[in-house]
Short mmCIF file of N, CA and C in Angstrom, two decimals:
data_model
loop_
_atom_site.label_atom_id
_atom_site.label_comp_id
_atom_site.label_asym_id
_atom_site.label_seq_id
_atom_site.Cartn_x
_atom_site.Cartn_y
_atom_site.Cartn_z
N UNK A 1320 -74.95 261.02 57.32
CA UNK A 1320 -73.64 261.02 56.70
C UNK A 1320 -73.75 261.12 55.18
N UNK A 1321 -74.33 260.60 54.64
CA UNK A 1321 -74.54 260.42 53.25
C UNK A 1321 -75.41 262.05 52.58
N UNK A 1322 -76.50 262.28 53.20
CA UNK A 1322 -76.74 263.37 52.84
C UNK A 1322 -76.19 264.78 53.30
N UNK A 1323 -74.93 264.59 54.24
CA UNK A 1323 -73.91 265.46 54.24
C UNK A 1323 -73.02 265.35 53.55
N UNK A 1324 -72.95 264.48 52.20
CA UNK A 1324 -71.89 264.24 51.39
C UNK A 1324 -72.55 264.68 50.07
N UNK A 1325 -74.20 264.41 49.94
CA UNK A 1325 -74.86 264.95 49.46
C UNK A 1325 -74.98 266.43 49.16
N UNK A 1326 -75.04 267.37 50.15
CA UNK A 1326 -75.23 268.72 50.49
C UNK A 1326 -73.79 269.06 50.09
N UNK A 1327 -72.70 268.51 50.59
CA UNK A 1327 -71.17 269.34 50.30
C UNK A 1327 -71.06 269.41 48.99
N UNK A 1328 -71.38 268.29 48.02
CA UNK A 1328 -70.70 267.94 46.73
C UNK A 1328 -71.82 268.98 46.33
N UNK A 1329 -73.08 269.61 46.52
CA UNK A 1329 -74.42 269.96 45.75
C UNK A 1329 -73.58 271.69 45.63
N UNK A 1330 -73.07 272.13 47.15
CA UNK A 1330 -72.39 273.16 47.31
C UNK A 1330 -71.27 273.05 46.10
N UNK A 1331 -70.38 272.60 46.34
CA UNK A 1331 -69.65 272.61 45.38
C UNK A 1331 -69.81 272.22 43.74
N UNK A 1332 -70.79 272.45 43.27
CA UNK A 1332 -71.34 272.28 41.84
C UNK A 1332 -71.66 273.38 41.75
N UNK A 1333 -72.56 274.46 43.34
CA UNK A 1333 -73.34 275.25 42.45
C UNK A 1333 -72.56 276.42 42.90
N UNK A 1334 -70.90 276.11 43.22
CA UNK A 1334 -70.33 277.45 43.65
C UNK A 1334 -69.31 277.45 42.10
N UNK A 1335 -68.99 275.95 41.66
CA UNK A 1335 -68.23 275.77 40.49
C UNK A 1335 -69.32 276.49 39.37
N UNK A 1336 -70.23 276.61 39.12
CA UNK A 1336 -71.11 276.95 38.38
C UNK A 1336 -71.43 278.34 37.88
N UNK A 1337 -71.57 278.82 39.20
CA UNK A 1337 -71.64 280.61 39.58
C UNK A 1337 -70.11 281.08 39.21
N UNK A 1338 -69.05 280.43 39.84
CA UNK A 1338 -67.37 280.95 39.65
C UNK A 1338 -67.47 280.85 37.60
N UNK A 1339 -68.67 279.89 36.77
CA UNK A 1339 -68.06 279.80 35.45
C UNK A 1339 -69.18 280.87 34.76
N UNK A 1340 -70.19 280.66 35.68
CA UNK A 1340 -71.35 281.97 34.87
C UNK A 1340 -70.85 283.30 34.96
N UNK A 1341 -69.74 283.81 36.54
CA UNK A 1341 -68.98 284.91 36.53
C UNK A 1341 -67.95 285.09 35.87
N UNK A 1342 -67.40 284.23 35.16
CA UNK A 1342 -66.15 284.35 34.46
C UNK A 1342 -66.47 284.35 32.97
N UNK A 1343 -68.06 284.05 32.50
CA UNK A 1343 -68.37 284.13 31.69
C UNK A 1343 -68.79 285.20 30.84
N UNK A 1344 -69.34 286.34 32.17
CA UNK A 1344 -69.47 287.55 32.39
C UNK A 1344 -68.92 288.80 32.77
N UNK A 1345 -67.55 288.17 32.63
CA UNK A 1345 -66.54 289.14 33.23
C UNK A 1345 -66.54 289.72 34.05
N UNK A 1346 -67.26 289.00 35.36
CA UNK A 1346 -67.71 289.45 36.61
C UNK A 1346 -66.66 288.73 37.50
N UNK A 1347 -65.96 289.76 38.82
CA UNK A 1347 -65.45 289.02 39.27
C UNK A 1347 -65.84 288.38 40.84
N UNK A 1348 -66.31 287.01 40.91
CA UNK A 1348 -66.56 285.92 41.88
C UNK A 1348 -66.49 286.73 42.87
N UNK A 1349 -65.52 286.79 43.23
CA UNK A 1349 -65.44 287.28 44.64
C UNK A 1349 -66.32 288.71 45.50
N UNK A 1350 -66.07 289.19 44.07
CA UNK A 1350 -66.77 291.05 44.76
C UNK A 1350 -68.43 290.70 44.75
N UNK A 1351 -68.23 289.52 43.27
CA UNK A 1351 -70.00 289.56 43.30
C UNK A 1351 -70.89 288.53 44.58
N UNK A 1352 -69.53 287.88 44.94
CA UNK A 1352 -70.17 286.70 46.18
C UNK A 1352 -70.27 288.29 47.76
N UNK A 1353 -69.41 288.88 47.69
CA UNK A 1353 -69.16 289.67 49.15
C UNK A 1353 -70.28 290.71 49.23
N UNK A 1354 -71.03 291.17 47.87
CA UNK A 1354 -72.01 292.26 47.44
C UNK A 1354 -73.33 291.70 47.94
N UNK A 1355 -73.50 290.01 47.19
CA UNK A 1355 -74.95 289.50 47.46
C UNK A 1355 -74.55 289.16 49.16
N UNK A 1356 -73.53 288.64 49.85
CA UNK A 1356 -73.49 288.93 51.04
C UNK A 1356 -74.25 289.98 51.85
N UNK A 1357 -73.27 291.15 51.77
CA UNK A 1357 -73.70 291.93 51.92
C UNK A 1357 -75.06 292.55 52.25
N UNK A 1358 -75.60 292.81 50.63
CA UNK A 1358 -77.16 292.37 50.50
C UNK A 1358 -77.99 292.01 51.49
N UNK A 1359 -77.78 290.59 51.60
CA UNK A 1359 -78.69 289.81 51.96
C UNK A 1359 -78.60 290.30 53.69
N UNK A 1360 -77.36 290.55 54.35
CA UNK A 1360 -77.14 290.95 55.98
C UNK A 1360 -78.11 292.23 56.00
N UNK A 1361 -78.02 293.06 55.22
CA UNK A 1361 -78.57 294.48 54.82
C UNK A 1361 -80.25 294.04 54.84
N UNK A 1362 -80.83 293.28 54.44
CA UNK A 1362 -82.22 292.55 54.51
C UNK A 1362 -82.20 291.95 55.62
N UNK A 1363 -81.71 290.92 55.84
CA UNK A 1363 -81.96 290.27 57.68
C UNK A 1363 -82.02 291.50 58.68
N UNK A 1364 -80.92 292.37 58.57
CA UNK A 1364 -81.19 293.42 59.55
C UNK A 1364 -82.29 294.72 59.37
N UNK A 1365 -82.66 294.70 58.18
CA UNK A 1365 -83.95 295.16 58.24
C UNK A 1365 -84.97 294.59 58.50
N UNK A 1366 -84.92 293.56 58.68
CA UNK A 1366 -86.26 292.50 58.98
C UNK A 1366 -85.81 292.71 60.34
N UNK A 1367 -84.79 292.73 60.89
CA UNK A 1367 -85.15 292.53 62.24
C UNK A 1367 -85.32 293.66 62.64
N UNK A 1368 -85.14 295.05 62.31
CA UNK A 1368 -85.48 296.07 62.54
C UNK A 1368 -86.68 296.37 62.77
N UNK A 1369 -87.80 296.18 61.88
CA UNK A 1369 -89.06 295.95 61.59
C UNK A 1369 -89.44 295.31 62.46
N UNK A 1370 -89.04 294.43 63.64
CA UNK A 1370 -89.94 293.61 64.70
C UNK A 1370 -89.66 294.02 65.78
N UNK A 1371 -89.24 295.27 66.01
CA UNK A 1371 -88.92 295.92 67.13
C UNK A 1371 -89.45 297.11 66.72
#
């Protein structure tokens, strides 16, 4: 319980953080959160590609 209160609040520091480094950068949060998404599905499914 506690280190699930741990982990939520840790999330929410380092999403408040990224939302102020993107706004700092005139980047906007959202496109840049859905891109590294993206990304990263685009890598898992090449990895799993690769084991078949």
């Amino acid at each position: 319980m506690v280190i699930d209160c741990i982990m939520k609040r840790q999330r929410l520091l380092a999403k408040a953080l990224m939302e102020e480094l993107c706004a700092e950068k005139d980047i906007d949060y959202d496109a840049f959160m859905m891109d590294t998404y993206r990304e990263k599905m685009n890598n898992i499914m090449s990895l799993i590609g690769k084991m078949f």
